[in-house]
mmCIF file of C-alpha atoms in Angstrom:
data_model
loop_
_atom_site.group_PDB
_atom_site.id
_atom_site.type_symbol
_atom_site.label_atom_id
_atom_site.label_comp_id
_atom_site.label_asym_id
_atom_site.label_seq_id
_atom_site.Cartn_x
_atom_site.Cartn_y
_atom_site.Cartn_z
ATOM 1 C CA UNK A 91 34.347 20.808 130.894
ATOM 2 C CA UNK A 92 32.329 17.980 132.410
ATOM 3 C CA UNK A 93 33.208 15.412 129.744
ATOM 4 C CA UNK A 94 34.082 11.944 131.018
ATOM 5 C CA UNK A 95 37.152 10.460 129.335
ATOM 6 C CA UNK A 96 38.506 7.018 130.185
ATOM 7 C CA UNK A 97 41.442 4.992 128.894
ATOM 8 C CA UNK A 98 42.872 1.482 129.148
ATOM 9 C CA UNK A 99 46.566 0.972 128.382
ATOM 10 C CA UNK A 100 48.039 -2.534 127.940
ATOM 11 C CA UNK A 101 51.703 -3.408 127.416
ATOM 12 C CA UNK A 102 52.743 -7.049 126.878
ATOM 13 C CA UNK A 103 56.382 -8.005 126.417
ATOM 14 C CA UNK A 104 57.404 -10.824 128.826
ATOM 15 C CA UNK A 105 56.169 -13.689 126.650
ATOM 16 C CA UNK A 106 56.860 -17.052 128.233
ATOM 17 C CA UNK A 107 56.804 -19.234 125.106
ATOM 18 C CA UNK A 108 57.271 -16.800 122.242
ATOM 19 C CA UNK A 109 59.733 -14.068 121.320
ATOM 20 C CA UNK A 110 59.969 -11.580 124.210
ATOM 21 C CA UNK A 111 59.757 -7.936 123.238
ATOM 22 C CA UNK A 112 61.809 -5.064 124.577
ATOM 23 C CA UNK A 113 59.612 -1.969 124.702
ATOM 24 C CA UNK A 114 55.838 -2.553 125.021
ATOM 25 C CA UNK A 115 55.749 -1.947 128.782
ATOM 26 C CA UNK A 116 57.816 1.216 128.338
ATOM 27 C CA UNK A 117 55.512 2.289 125.505
ATOM 28 C CA UNK A 118 52.389 1.666 127.588
ATOM 29 C CA UNK A 119 53.850 3.679 130.447
ATOM 30 C CA UNK A 120 54.735 6.511 128.086
ATOM 31 C CA UNK A 121 51.224 6.672 126.646
ATOM 32 C CA UNK A 122 49.742 6.402 130.141
ATOM 33 C CA UNK A 123 51.816 9.400 131.284
ATOM 34 C CA UNK A 124 50.682 11.397 128.274
ATOM 35 C CA UNK A 125 47.015 10.580 128.814
ATOM 36 C CA UNK A 126 47.358 11.668 132.441
ATOM 37 C CA UNK A 127 48.528 15.141 131.396
ATOM 38 C CA UNK A 128 46.129 17.711 132.893
ATOM 39 C CA UNK A 129 45.342 19.322 129.529
ATOM 40 C CA UNK A 130 43.836 16.070 128.226
ATOM 41 C CA UNK A 131 41.461 15.905 131.205
ATOM 42 C CA UNK A 132 41.028 12.146 131.400
ATOM 43 C CA UNK A 133 38.776 11.068 134.238
ATOM 44 C CA UNK A 134 40.457 7.676 134.672
ATOM 45 C CA UNK A 135 43.398 5.886 133.060
ATOM 46 C CA UNK A 136 43.780 2.150 133.792
ATOM 47 C CA UNK A 137 46.991 0.285 132.952
ATOM 48 C CA UNK A 138 47.853 -3.417 132.681
ATOM 49 C CA UNK A 139 51.336 -4.813 132.092
ATOM 50 C CA UNK A 140 52.377 -8.310 130.981
ATOM 51 C CA UNK A 141 48.841 -9.608 131.162
ATOM 52 C CA UNK A 142 47.739 -13.223 130.894
ATOM 53 C CA UNK A 143 44.710 -14.040 128.776
ATOM 54 C CA UNK A 144 42.509 -14.125 131.877
ATOM 55 C CA UNK A 145 43.826 -10.728 132.979
ATOM 56 C CA UNK A 146 43.250 -9.226 129.531
ATOM 57 C CA UNK A 147 39.707 -10.565 129.327
ATOM 58 C CA UNK A 148 38.922 -9.297 132.827
ATOM 59 C CA UNK A 149 40.534 -5.916 132.159
ATOM 60 C CA UNK A 150 38.546 -5.427 128.964
ATOM 61 C CA UNK A 151 35.308 -6.477 130.669
ATOM 62 C CA UNK A 152 35.862 -4.003 133.500
ATOM 63 C CA UNK A 153 36.725 -1.267 131.031
ATOM 64 C CA UNK A 154 33.555 -1.965 129.097
ATOM 65 C CA UNK A 155 31.577 -1.094 132.216
ATOM 66 C CA UNK A 156 33.760 1.951 132.878
ATOM 67 C CA UNK A 157 33.400 3.300 129.348
ATOM 68 C CA UNK A 158 29.639 2.904 129.116
ATOM 69 C CA UNK A 159 28.216 6.391 128.673
ATOM 70 C CA UNK A 160 31.642 8.060 128.531
ATOM 71 C CA UNK A 161 32.266 10.910 126.112
ATOM 72 C CA UNK A 162 35.568 9.342 125.021
ATOM 73 C CA UNK A 163 37.019 5.846 125.516
ATOM 74 C CA UNK A 164 40.586 5.036 124.476
ATOM 75 C CA UNK A 165 42.369 1.669 124.385
ATOM 76 C CA UNK A 166 46.083 1.462 123.606
ATOM 77 C CA UNK A 167 47.678 -1.964 123.188
ATOM 78 C CA UNK A 168 51.368 -2.676 122.639
ATOM 79 C CA UNK A 169 52.661 -6.222 122.116
ATOM 80 C CA UNK A 170 52.359 -9.223 119.828
ATOM 81 C CA UNK A 171 49.443 -9.483 117.438
ATOM 82 C CA UNK A 172 48.470 -12.141 114.923
ATOM 83 C CA UNK A 173 45.871 -12.752 112.213
ATOM 84 C CA UNK A 174 44.278 -16.135 111.662
ATOM 85 C CA UNK A 175 43.510 -17.724 108.308
ATOM 86 C CA UNK A 176 40.164 -15.877 108.145
ATOM 87 C CA UNK A 177 41.923 -12.506 108.623
ATOM 88 C CA UNK A 178 40.554 -12.097 112.132
ATOM 89 C CA UNK A 179 42.926 -10.239 114.427
ATOM 90 C CA UNK A 180 44.067 -11.451 117.842
ATOM 91 C CA UNK A 181 46.136 -9.859 120.581
ATOM 92 C CA UNK A 182 48.531 -12.219 122.309
ATOM 93 C CA UNK A 183 48.711 -12.467 126.121
ATOM 94 C CA UNK A 184 52.049 -13.244 127.731
ATOM 95 C CA UNK A 185 50.933 -16.784 128.572
ATOM 96 C CA UNK A 186 50.225 -17.591 124.927
ATOM 97 C CA UNK A 187 51.603 -21.095 124.285
ATOM 98 C CA UNK A 188 54.015 -21.712 121.430
ATOM 99 C CA UNK A 189 52.430 -22.690 118.144
ATOM 100 C CA UNK A 190 54.524 -24.755 115.759
ATOM 101 C CA UNK A 191 53.933 -26.431 112.424
ATOM 102 C CA UNK A 192 53.706 -29.843 114.054
ATOM 103 C CA UNK A 193 51.387 -28.765 116.872
ATOM 104 C CA UNK A 194 48.313 -30.864 117.567
ATOM 105 C CA UNK A 195 46.123 -27.738 117.235
ATOM 106 C CA UNK A 196 46.040 -25.619 114.103
ATOM 107 C CA UNK A 197 46.749 -21.910 114.459
ATOM 108 C CA UNK A 198 43.114 -20.803 114.224
ATOM 109 C CA UNK A 199 42.079 -23.103 117.041
ATOM 110 C CA UNK A 200 45.062 -22.175 119.187
ATOM 111 C CA UNK A 201 44.317 -18.459 118.802
ATOM 112 C CA UNK A 202 40.655 -19.017 119.628
ATOM 113 C CA UNK A 203 41.584 -20.839 122.830
ATOM 114 C CA UNK A 204 44.586 -18.830 124.009
ATOM 115 C CA UNK A 205 44.538 -15.323 122.481
ATOM 116 C CA UNK A 206 42.209 -12.314 122.733
ATOM 117 C CA UNK A 207 40.145 -11.518 119.621
ATOM 118 C CA UNK A 208 40.038 -7.928 118.435
ATOM 119 C CA UNK A 209 36.252 -7.955 118.816
ATOM 120 C CA UNK A 210 36.735 -8.024 122.603
ATOM 121 C CA UNK A 211 38.591 -4.746 122.331
ATOM 122 C CA UNK A 212 35.894 -3.159 120.185
ATOM 123 C CA UNK A 213 33.197 -4.363 122.568
ATOM 124 C CA UNK A 214 35.034 -2.652 125.432
ATOM 125 C CA UNK A 215 34.656 0.818 123.883
ATOM 126 C CA UNK A 216 31.303 0.529 122.131
ATOM 127 C CA UNK A 217 29.372 2.243 124.931
ATOM 128 C CA UNK A 218 31.262 5.538 124.595
ATOM 129 C CA UNK A 219 30.226 8.464 122.400
ATOM 130 C CA UNK A 220 33.655 8.659 120.734
ATOM 131 C CA UNK A 221 35.869 5.552 120.566
ATOM 132 C CA UNK A 222 39.596 5.385 119.878
ATOM 133 C CA UNK A 223 41.492 2.075 119.633
ATOM 134 C CA UNK A 224 45.258 2.154 119.039
ATOM 135 C CA UNK A 225 46.936 -1.138 118.145
ATOM 136 C CA UNK A 226 50.723 -1.102 118.235
ATOM 137 C CA UNK A 227 50.468 -4.851 117.808
ATOM 138 C CA UNK A 228 52.508 -5.807 114.780
ATOM 139 C CA UNK A 229 55.884 -6.446 116.379
ATOM 140 C CA UNK A 230 58.166 -9.409 115.651
ATOM 141 C CA UNK A 231 56.113 -12.495 114.833
ATOM 142 C CA UNK A 232 57.186 -15.633 116.660
ATOM 143 C CA UNK A 233 55.133 -18.050 114.581
ATOM 144 C CA UNK A 234 57.180 -18.305 111.394
ATOM 145 C CA UNK A 235 56.756 -22.078 111.055
ATOM 146 C CA UNK A 236 52.988 -22.184 111.300
ATOM 147 C CA UNK A 237 50.675 -23.646 108.681
ATOM 148 C CA UNK A 238 48.189 -20.758 108.854
ATOM 149 C CA UNK A 239 47.963 -17.299 110.290
ATOM 150 C CA UNK A 240 50.293 -14.402 109.618
ATOM 151 C CA UNK A 241 52.355 -11.726 111.292
ATOM 152 C CA UNK A 242 50.809 -8.360 111.939
ATOM 153 C CA UNK A 243 47.144 -7.467 111.849
ATOM 154 C CA UNK A 244 44.550 -7.316 109.083
ATOM 155 C CA UNK A 245 42.595 -4.149 108.368
ATOM 156 C CA UNK A 246 38.949 -4.706 109.148
ATOM 157 C CA UNK A 247 36.154 -2.469 107.871
ATOM 158 C CA UNK A 248 34.928 -0.227 110.650
ATOM 159 C CA UNK A 249 31.373 1.121 110.478
ATOM 160 C CA UNK A 250 30.711 2.136 114.080
ATOM 161 C CA UNK A 251 29.897 5.836 114.263
ATOM 162 C CA UNK A 252 32.659 7.992 115.714
ATOM 163 C CA UNK A 253 35.123 5.111 116.117
ATOM 164 C CA UNK A 254 38.725 5.371 114.954
ATOM 165 C CA UNK A 255 41.069 2.373 114.884
ATOM 166 C CA UNK A 256 44.749 3.230 114.447
ATOM 167 C CA UNK A 257 47.340 0.603 113.487
ATOM 168 C CA UNK A 258 51.077 1.060 114.010
ATOM 169 C CA UNK A 259 51.834 -0.216 110.521
ATOM 170 C CA UNK A 260 50.223 -1.446 107.325
ATOM 171 C CA UNK A 261 48.688 -4.880 106.971
ATOM 172 C CA UNK A 262 51.105 -7.794 107.085
ATOM 173 C CA UNK A 263 54.088 -5.668 108.080
ATOM 174 C CA UNK A 264 56.096 -5.555 111.315
ATOM 175 C CA UNK A 265 56.350 -2.394 113.406
ATOM 176 C CA UNK A 266 59.756 -1.413 114.760
ATOM 177 C CA UNK A 267 60.361 -2.056 118.440
ATOM 178 C CA UNK A 268 62.686 0.954 118.521
ATOM 179 C CA UNK A 269 66.408 1.363 119.078
ATOM 180 C CA UNK A 270 65.951 2.982 122.482
ATOM 181 C CA UNK A 271 63.430 2.529 125.274
ATOM 182 C CA UNK A 272 60.362 3.136 123.114
ATOM 183 C CA UNK A 273 59.017 2.153 119.733
ATOM 184 C CA UNK A 274 59.055 4.642 116.880
ATOM 185 C CA UNK A 275 55.256 4.684 116.822
ATOM 186 C CA UNK A 276 54.802 5.244 120.560
ATOM 187 C CA UNK A 277 57.270 8.142 120.576
ATOM 188 C CA UNK A 278 55.489 9.844 117.699
ATOM 189 C CA UNK A 279 52.056 9.237 119.194
ATOM 190 C CA UNK A 280 53.144 10.672 122.547
ATOM 191 C CA UNK A 281 54.283 13.875 120.836
ATOM 192 C CA UNK A 282 51.346 14.393 118.536
ATOM 193 C CA UNK A 283 48.406 13.460 120.751
ATOM 194 C CA UNK A 284 49.169 16.520 122.893
ATOM 195 C CA UNK A 285 48.358 18.727 119.903
ATOM 196 C CA UNK A 286 44.919 19.411 121.255
ATOM 197 C CA UNK A 287 44.343 22.098 118.612
ATOM 198 C CA UNK A 288 44.259 19.382 115.927
ATOM 199 C CA UNK A 289 41.282 17.095 115.208
ATOM 200 C CA UNK A 290 41.987 13.465 116.074
ATOM 201 C CA UNK A 291 42.075 12.449 112.408
ATOM 202 C CA UNK A 292 44.906 14.899 111.774
ATOM 203 C CA UNK A 293 46.772 13.710 114.876
ATOM 204 C CA UNK A 294 46.978 10.187 113.475
ATOM 205 C CA UNK A 295 47.751 11.355 109.956
ATOM 206 C CA UNK A 296 50.695 13.341 111.318
ATOM 207 C CA UNK A 297 51.842 10.319 113.348
ATOM 208 C CA UNK A 298 51.764 8.226 110.171
ATOM 209 C CA UNK A 299 53.802 10.784 108.249
ATOM 210 C CA UNK A 300 56.309 11.104 111.079
ATOM 211 C CA UNK A 301 56.801 7.329 111.488
ATOM 212 C CA UNK A 302 57.083 6.722 107.760
ATOM 213 C CA UNK A 303 59.748 9.413 107.534
ATOM 214 C CA UNK A 304 61.632 8.180 110.622
ATOM 215 C CA UNK A 305 61.733 4.584 109.326
ATOM 216 C CA UNK A 306 62.471 5.600 105.711
ATOM 217 C CA UNK A 307 59.274 4.002 104.526
ATOM 218 C CA UNK A 308 59.742 0.698 106.327
ATOM 219 C CA UNK A 309 56.760 1.327 108.611
ATOM 220 C CA UNK A 310 53.583 3.060 107.497
ATOM 221 C CA UNK A 311 50.862 3.501 110.156
ATOM 222 C CA UNK A 312 47.246 3.337 109.019
ATOM 223 C CA UNK A 313 43.854 4.268 110.367
ATOM 224 C CA UNK A 314 40.322 3.108 109.610
ATOM 225 C CA UNK A 315 36.991 4.184 110.963
ATOM 226 C CA UNK A 316 33.985 6.407 110.752
ATOM 227 C CA UNK A 317 35.074 9.295 112.962
ATOM 228 C CA UNK A 318 33.935 12.788 112.081
ATOM 229 C CA UNK A 319 36.592 15.258 111.004
ATOM 230 C CA UNK A 320 35.680 17.801 113.683
ATOM 231 C CA UNK A 321 36.374 15.633 116.747
ATOM 232 C CA UNK A 322 38.977 17.299 118.981
ATOM 233 C CA UNK A 323 40.355 16.584 122.418
ATOM 234 C CA UNK A 324 40.287 20.349 122.794
ATOM 235 C CA UNK A 325 39.815 23.088 120.223
ATOM 236 C CA UNK A 326 37.357 24.656 117.866
ATOM 237 C CA UNK A 327 35.380 21.612 116.754
ATOM 238 C CA UNK A 328 33.330 18.967 118.529
ATOM 239 C CA UNK A 329 35.191 18.586 121.799
ATOM 240 C CA UNK A 330 34.979 15.217 123.553
#
């Protein structure tokens, strides 16, 4: 009853130099509303929309302090994501400059300078007892003419105890932005995360099944991590 739960929700869609997206801000607002539901008992939910790189770095740094010692820390990100030639994931701020095949900087260097590495996200939750990172970051890739890098996000091994990383789709694939105001993944996540009688691992397995069915196999969410099977938001197991 006295557990401290904190969340950071980021939605980026108004890209200045690359393909704008339609639904990430709506998706972030949807997930924020869900996390604020009284039954989930979050202590604090912070939201950022259409963030520059500086704003993302600052927001993650502040959240790292907020999540230190928390029972549960959640980060949800919706927007563009990209993998460099070394299969290191990056989240793209809205001020990300355009990268083209004839650019003076190669893709790896441009991402290092202008994007936000996934490690920054993991660092922001590492001080919490249970850590949940949700990356709906495989939308349309605006860098088709680049010499290196790829659309979507790679799957990295995750060894941190009680950390779950959920991806909106499988490696190298694009997640659907959705025909309406929300993405297929965000809609499913919003429905299933309120099933507080399910362990978190089952929540994300059910989301994956739901999205795969809804997209007729075109999008298959995945999860990696070292979370215990008895971690619940509420219920009979280890409640966080």
